[in-house]
Short mmCIF file of C-alpha atoms and ligand atoms in Angstrom, two decimals:
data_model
loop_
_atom_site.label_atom_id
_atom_site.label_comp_id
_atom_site.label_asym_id
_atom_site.label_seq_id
_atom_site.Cartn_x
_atom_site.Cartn_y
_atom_site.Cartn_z
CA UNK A 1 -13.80 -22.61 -8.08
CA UNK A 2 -11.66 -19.97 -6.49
CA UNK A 3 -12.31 -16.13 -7.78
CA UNK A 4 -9.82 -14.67 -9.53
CA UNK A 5 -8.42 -10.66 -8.90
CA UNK A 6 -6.49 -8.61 -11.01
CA UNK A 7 -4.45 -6.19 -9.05
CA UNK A 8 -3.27 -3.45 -11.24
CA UNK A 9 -0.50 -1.85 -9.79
CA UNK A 10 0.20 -5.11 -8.13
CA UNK A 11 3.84 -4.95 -7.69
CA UNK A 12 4.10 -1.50 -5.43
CA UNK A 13 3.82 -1.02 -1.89
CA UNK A 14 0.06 -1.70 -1.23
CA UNK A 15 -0.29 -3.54 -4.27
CA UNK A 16 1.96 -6.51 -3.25
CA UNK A 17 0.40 -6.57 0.76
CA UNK A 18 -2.98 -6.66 -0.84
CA UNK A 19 -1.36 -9.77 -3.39
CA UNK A 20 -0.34 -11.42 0.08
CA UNK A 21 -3.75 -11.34 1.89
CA UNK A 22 -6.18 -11.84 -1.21
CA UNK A 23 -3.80 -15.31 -1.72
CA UNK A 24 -4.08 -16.33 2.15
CA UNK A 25 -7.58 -15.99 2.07
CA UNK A 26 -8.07 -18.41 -0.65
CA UNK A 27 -8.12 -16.07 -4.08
CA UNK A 28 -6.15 -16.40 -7.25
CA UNK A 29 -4.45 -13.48 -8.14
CA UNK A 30 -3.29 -11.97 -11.66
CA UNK A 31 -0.71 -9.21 -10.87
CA UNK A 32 -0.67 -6.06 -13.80
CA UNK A 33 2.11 -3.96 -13.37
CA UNK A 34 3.91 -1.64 -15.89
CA UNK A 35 7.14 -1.23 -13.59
CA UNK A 36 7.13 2.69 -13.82
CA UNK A 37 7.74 3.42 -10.10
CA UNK A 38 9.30 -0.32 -8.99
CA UNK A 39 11.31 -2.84 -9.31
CA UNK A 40 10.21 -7.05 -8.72
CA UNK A 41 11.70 -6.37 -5.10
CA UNK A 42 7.83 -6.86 -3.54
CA UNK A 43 6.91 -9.17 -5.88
CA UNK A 44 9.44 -11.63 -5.10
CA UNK A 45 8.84 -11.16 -1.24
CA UNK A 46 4.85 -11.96 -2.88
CA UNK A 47 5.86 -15.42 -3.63
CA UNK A 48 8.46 -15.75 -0.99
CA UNK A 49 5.38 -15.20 1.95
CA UNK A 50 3.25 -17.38 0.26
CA UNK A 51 5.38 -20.01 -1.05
CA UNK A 52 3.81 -19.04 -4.22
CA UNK A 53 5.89 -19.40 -7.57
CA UNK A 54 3.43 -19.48 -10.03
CA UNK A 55 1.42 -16.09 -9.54
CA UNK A 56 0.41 -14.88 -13.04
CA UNK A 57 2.54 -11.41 -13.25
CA UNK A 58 1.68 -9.24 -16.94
CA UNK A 59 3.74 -6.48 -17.36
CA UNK A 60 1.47 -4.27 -19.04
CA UNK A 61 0.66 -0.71 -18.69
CA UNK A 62 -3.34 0.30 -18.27
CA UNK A 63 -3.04 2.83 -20.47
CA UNK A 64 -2.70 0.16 -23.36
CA UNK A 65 -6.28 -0.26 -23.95
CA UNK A 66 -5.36 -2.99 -26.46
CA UNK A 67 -3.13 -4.69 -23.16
CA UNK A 68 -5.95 -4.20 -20.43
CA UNK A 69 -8.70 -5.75 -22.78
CA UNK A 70 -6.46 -8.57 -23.19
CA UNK A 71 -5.94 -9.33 -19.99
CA UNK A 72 -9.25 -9.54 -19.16
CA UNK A 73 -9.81 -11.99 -21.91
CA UNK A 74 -6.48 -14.45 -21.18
CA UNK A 75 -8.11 -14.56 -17.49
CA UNK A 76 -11.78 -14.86 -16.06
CA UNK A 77 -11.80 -12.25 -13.53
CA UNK A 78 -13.45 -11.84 -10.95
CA UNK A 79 -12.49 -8.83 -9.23
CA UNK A 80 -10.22 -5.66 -10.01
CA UNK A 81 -8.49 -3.68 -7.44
CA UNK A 82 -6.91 -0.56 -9.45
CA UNK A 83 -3.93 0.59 -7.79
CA UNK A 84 -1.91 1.25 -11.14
CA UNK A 85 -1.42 4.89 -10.39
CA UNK A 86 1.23 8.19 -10.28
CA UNK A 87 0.74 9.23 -6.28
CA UNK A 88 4.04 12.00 -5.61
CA UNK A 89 1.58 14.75 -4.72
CA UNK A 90 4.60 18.02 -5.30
CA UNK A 91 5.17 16.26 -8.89
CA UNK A 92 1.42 16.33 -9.69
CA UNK A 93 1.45 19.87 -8.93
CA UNK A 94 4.41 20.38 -11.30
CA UNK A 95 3.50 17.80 -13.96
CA UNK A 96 -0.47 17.57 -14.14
CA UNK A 97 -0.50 16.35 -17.71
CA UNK A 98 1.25 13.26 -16.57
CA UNK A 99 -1.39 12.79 -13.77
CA UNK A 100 -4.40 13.61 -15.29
CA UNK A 101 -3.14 11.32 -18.39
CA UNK A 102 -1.76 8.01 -16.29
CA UNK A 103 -4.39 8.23 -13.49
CA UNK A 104 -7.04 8.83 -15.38
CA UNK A 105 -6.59 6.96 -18.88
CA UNK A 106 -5.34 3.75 -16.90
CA UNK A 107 -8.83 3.69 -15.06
CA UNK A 108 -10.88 4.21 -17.69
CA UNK A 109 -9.18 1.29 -19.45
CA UNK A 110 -10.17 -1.14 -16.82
CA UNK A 111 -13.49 -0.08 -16.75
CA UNK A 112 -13.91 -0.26 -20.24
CA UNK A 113 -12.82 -3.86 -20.02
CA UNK A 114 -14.94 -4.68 -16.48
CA UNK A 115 -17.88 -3.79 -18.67
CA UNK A 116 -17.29 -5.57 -21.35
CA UNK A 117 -16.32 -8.82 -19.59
CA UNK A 118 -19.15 -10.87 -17.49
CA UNK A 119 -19.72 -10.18 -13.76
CA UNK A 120 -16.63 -7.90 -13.30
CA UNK A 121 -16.22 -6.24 -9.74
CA UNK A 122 -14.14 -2.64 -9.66
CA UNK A 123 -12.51 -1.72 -6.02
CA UNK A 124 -10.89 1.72 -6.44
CA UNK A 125 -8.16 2.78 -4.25
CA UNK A 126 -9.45 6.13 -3.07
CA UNK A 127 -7.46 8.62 -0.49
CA UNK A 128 -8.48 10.91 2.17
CA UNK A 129 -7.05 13.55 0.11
CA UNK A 130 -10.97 13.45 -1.46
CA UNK A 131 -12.32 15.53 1.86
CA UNK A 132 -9.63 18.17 1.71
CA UNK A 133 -9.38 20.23 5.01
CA UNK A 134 -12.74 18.81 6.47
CA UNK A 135 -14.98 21.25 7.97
CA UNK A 136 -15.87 18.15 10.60
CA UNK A 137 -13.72 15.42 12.08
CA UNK A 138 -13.46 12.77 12.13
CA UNK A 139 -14.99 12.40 8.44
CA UNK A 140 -17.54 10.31 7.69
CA UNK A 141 -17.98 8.97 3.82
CA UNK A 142 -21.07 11.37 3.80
CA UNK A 143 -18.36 14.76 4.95
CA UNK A 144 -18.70 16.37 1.69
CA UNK A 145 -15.63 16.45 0.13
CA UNK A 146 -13.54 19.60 -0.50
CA UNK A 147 -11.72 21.01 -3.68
CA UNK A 148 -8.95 18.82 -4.04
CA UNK A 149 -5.47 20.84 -3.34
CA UNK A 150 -3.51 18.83 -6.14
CA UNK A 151 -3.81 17.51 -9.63
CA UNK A 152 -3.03 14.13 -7.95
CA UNK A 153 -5.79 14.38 -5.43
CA UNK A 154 -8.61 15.89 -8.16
CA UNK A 155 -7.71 12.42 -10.11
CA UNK A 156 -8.65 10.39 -6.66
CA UNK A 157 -11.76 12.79 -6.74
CA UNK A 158 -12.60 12.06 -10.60
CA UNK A 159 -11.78 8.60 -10.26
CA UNK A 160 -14.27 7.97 -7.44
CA UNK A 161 -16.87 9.87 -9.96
CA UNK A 162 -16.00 8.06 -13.07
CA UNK A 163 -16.55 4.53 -11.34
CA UNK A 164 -19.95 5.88 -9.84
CA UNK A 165 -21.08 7.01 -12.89
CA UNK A 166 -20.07 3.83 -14.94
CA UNK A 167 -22.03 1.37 -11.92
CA UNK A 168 -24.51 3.28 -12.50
CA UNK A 169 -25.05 3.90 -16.11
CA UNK A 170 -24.15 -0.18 -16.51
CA UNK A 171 -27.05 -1.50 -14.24
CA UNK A 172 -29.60 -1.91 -16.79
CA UNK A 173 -27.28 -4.07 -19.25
CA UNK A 174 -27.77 -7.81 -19.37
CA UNK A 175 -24.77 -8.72 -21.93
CA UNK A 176 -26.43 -7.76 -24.79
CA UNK A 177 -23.92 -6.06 -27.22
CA UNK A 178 -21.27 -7.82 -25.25
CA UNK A 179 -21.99 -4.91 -22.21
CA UNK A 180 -21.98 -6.21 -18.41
CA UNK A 181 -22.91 -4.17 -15.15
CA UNK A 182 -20.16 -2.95 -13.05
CA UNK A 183 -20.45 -2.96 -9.17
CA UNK A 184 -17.81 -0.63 -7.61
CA UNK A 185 -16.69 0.41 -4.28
CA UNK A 186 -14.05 2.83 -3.08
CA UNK A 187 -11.84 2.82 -0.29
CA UNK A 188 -10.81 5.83 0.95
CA UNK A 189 -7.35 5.29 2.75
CA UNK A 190 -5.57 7.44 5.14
CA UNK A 191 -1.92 7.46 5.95
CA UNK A 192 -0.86 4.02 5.34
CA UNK A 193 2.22 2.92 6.82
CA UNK A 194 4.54 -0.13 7.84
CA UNK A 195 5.25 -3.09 6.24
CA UNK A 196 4.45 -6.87 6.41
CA UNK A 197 5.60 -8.66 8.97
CA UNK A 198 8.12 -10.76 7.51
CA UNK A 199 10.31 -7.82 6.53
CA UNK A 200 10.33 -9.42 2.60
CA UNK A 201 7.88 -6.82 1.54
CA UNK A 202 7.29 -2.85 2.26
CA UNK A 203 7.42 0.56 1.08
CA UNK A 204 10.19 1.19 -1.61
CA UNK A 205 10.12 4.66 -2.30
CA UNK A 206 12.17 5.83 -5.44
CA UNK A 207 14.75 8.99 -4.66
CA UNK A 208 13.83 11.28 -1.74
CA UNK A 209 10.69 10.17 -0.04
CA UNK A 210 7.97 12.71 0.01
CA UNK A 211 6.24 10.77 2.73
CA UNK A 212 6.53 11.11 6.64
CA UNK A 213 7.63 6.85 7.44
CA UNK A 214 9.70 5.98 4.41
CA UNK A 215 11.21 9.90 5.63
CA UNK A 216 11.74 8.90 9.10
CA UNK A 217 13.18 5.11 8.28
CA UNK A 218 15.90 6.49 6.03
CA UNK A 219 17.10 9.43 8.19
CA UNK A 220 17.28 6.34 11.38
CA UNK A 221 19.51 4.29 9.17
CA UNK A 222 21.57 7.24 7.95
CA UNK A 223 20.76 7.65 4.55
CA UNK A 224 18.95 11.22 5.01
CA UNK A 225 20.64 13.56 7.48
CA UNK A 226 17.91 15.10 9.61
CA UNK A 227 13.60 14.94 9.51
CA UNK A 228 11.80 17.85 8.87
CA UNK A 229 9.04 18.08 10.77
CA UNK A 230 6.84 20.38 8.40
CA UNK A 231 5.15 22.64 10.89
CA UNK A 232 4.98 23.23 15.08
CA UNK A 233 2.77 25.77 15.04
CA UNK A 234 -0.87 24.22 13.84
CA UNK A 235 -3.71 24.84 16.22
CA UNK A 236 -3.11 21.64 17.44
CA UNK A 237 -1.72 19.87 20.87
CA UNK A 238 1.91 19.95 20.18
CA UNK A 239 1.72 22.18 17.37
CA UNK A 240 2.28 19.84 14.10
CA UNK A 241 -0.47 18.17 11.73
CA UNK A 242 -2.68 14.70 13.11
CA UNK A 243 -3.48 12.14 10.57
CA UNK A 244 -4.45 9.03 10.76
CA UNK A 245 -1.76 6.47 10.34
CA UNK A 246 -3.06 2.92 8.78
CA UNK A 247 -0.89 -0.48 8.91
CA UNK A 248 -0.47 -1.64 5.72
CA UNK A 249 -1.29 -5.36 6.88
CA UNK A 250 -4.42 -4.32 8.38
CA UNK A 251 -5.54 -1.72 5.45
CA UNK A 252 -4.68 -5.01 3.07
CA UNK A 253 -6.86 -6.96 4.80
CA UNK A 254 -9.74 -4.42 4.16
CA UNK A 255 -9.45 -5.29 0.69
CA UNK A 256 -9.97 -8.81 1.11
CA UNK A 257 -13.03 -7.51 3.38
CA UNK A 258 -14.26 -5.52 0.30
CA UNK A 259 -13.73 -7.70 -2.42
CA UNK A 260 -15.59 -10.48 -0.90
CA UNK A 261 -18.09 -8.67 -0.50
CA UNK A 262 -18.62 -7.73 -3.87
CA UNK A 263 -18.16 -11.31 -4.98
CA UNK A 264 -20.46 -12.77 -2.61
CA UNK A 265 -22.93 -10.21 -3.92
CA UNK A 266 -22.98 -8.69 -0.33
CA UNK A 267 -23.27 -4.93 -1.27
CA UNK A 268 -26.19 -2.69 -0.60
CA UNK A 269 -25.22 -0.23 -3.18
CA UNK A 270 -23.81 -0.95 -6.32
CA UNK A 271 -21.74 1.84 -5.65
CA UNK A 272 -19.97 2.26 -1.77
CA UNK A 273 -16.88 3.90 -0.57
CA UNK A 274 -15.74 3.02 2.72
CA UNK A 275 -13.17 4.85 4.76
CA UNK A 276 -10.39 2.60 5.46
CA UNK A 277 -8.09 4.39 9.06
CA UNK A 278 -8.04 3.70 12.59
CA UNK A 279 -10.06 6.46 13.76
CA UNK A 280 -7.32 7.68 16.20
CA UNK A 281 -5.33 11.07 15.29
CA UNK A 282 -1.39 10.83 15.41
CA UNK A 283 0.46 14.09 15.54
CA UNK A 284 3.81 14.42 13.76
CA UNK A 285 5.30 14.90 16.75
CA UNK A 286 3.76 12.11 18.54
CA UNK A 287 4.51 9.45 15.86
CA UNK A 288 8.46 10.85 15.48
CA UNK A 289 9.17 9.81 19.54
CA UNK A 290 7.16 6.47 19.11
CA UNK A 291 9.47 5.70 16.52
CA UNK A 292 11.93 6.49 18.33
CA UNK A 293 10.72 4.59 21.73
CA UNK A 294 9.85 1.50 20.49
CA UNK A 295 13.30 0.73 18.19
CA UNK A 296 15.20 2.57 20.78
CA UNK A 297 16.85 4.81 18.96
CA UNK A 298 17.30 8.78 18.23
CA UNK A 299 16.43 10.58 15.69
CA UNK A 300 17.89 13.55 13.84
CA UNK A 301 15.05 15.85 13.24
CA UNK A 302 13.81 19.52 13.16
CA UNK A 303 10.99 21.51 13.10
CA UNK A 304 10.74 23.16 9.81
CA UNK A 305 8.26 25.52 8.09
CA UNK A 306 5.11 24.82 6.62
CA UNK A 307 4.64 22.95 4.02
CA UNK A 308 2.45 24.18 1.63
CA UNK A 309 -1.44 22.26 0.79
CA UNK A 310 -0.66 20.02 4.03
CA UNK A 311 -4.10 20.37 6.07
CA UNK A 312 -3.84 20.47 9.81
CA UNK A 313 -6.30 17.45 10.39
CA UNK A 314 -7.59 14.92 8.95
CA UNK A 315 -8.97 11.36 10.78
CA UNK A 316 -11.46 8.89 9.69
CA UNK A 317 -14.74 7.43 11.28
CA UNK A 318 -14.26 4.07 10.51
CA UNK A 319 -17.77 2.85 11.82
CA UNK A 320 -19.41 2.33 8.38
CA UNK A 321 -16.33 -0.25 7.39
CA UNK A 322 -16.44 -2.28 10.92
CA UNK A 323 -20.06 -2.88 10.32
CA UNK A 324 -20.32 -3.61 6.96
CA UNK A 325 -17.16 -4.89 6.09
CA UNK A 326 -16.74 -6.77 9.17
CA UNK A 327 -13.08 -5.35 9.45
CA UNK A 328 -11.06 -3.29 12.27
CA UNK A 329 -7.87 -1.67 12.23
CA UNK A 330 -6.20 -4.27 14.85
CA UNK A 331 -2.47 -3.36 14.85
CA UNK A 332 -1.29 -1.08 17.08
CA UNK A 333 0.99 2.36 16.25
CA UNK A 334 4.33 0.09 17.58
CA UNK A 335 3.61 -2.68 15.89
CA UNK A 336 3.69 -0.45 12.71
CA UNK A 337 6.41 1.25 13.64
CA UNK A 338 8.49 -1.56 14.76
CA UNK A 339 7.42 -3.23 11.10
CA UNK A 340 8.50 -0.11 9.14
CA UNK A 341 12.41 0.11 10.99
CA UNK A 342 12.43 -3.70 9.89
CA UNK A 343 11.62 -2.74 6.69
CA UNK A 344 14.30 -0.62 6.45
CA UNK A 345 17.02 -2.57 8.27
CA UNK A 346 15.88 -5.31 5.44
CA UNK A 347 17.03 -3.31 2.85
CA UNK A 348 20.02 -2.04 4.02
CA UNK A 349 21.30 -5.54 5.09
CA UNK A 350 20.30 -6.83 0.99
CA UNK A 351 21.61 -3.66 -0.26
C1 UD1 B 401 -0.26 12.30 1.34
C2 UD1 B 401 -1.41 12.54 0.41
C3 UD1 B 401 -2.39 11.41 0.54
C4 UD1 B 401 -1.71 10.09 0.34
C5 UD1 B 401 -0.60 9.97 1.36
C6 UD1 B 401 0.15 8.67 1.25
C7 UD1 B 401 -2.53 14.71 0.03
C8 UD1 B 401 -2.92 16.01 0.62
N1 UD1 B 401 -1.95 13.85 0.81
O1 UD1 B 401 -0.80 12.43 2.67
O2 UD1 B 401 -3.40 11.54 -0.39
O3 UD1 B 401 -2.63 9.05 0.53
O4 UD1 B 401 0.30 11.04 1.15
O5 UD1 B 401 0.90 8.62 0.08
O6 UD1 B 401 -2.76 14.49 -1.11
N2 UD1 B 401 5.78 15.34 7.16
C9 UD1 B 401 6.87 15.91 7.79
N3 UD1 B 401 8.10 15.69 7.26
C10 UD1 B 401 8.31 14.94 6.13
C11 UD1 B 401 7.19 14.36 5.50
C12 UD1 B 401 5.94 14.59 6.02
O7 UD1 B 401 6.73 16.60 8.80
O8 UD1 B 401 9.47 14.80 5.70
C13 UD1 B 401 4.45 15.56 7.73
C14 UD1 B 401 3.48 16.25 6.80
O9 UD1 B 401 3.59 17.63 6.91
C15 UD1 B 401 2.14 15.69 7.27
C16 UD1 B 401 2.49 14.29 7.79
O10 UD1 B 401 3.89 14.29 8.00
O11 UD1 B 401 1.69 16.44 8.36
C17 UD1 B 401 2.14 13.20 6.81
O12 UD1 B 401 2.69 13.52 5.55
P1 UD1 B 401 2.73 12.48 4.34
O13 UD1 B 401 3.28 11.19 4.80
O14 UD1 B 401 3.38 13.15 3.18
O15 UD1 B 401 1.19 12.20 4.03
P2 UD1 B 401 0.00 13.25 3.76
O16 UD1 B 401 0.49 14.50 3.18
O17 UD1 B 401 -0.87 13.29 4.96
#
């Protein structure tokens, strides 16, 4: 019998990649999304890549306790991946009530229901916004992490507490009084970016983006005037901030990766978080002109000031997921890049 996933969330950017590998690699798939932050755009490019009509899509919204426990009991799942989430990082600052409310209330809901259905797995999608500005790069999952700088960012950091807590507290039941264990792991991702392949599914951000690719993809095809590059004068090579930039298609596939391996009963821990990057800092500066070289085109940009809670550095050491997850970053910066313009020329072309 194939196992089953519920992706919360499953209709947003990662959401819908993740929808497209778990299916190729031979799961059934229950999308959960509440629509807040997207439209069916991805989830029609879902069943367009894998000739799939019939995925099970619930519109519900995890902070429905009533709606989440159902859900689990319509379906026999196997596996959650929790992606139903607020992520604008400014508009956590500004509205932390929302964040801490939706971020928070929506997870506890599934975990509620993991532990009260049979053999239910929990992957949490975790951020590198948990270490902060590191004291040592790249991080490791053992770099203790730092105060978080947002609301948004303390939820990742709560979130990743809550689910250790709840693995842990759950390991001695055996069903009785209808309670289950919970195994958990959380990836921590870095920057992701790009967008399938196919050009049918990608990043849809709503209004002006707040992030650096959706930024850079809408100023090429006209509909922002000119990138700000936030920042030339970080103690860094060419001045502006290094991250770690993660293909969407690749950081999907780490799912897959890690939910196998909690249904095949692989883990060591009940609880692991694995960090999910390429290992290899990108500077602002660097990623603006490979944009630019491999789609041939120029951009309109600037350097700008500052802006503020941005930390100069941040890239992962990815050893701990290549061993035990069996999983590499494999496409390369152009291949992203070149995915992301497609993307974007998609859109404007169904516009
Ligand atoms: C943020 C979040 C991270 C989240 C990620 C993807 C924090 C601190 N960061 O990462 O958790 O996973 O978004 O949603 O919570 N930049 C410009 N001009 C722009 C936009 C960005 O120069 O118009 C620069 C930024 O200053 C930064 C880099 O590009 O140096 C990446 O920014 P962004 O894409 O927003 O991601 P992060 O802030 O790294």
């Amino acid at each position: 019998m194939k196992k089953r996933v519920l992706v919360s969330g499953g209709a947003g950017y990662i959401g819908s990649h993740v929808t497209v590998e778990l299916i190729a690699a031979g799961y059934e798939v229950v999308v959960a999304d509440n629509m807040s932050n997207c439209d069916m755009t991805c989830f029609e490019g879902v069943k367009k890549i894998t000739g799939r009509d019939d995925i099970p899509f619930e519109k519900i919204d995890c902070c429905d306790p009533a709606a989440v426990d159902k859900l689990f009991s319509d379906y026999a799942i196997d596996a959650v991946i929790h992606f139903a989430a607020f992520k604008a990082v400014g508009e956590s600052v500004a509205e932390p009530l929302k964040y801490y409310r939706n971020n928070l209330l929506s997870f506890l809901n599934i975990l509620e229901a993991a532990k009260s259905h049979s053999g239910c797995n929990v992957l949490f999608s975790s951020s590198a916004t948990v270490y902060g500005e590191a004291e040592t790069l790249p991080v490791t999952e053992s770099t203790p992490r730092m105060p978080a700088t947002s609301p948004y960012g303390n939820t990742k950091q709560m979130s990743e507490d809550i689910l250790r807590d709840v693995v842990f507290a759950t390991a001695k039941y055996d069903g009785k009084d209808g309670q289950w264990p919970v195994k958990g792991i959380a990836l921590r991702y870095f920057n992701p970016m790009g967008a399938h392949p196919s050009a049918l599914i990608g990043e849809l951000p709503r209004g002006v983006p707040n992030n650096l690719v959706p930024f850079i993809t809408q100023t090429a095809i006209g509909k922002r005037e000119c990138l700000s590059i936030f920042g030339n004068d970080y103690p860094t090579a060419d001045g502006t901030c290094l991250r770690d930039y993660i293909d969407v298609v690749d950081l999907a596939k780490a799912h897959v990766a890690a939910v196998s391996r909690m249904v095949e009963g692989k883990m060591k821990e009940d609880y692991e978080i694995f960090n999910i990057g390429t290992g290899r800092p990108v500077s602002v500066y660097e990623l603006v002109t490979a944009f630019e070289k491999v789609n041939g085109l120029k951009l309109n940009y600037k350097f700008a000031p500052r802006r503020p809670g941005d930390v100069v550095a941040i890239w992962a050491d990815t050893s701990l997921a290549n061993k035990e997850l069996g999983w590499k970053a494999e496409r390369t910066l152009e291949q992203t890049l070149a995915s992301a313009w497609a993307w974007e020329k998609h859109l404007a072309e169904n516009a």
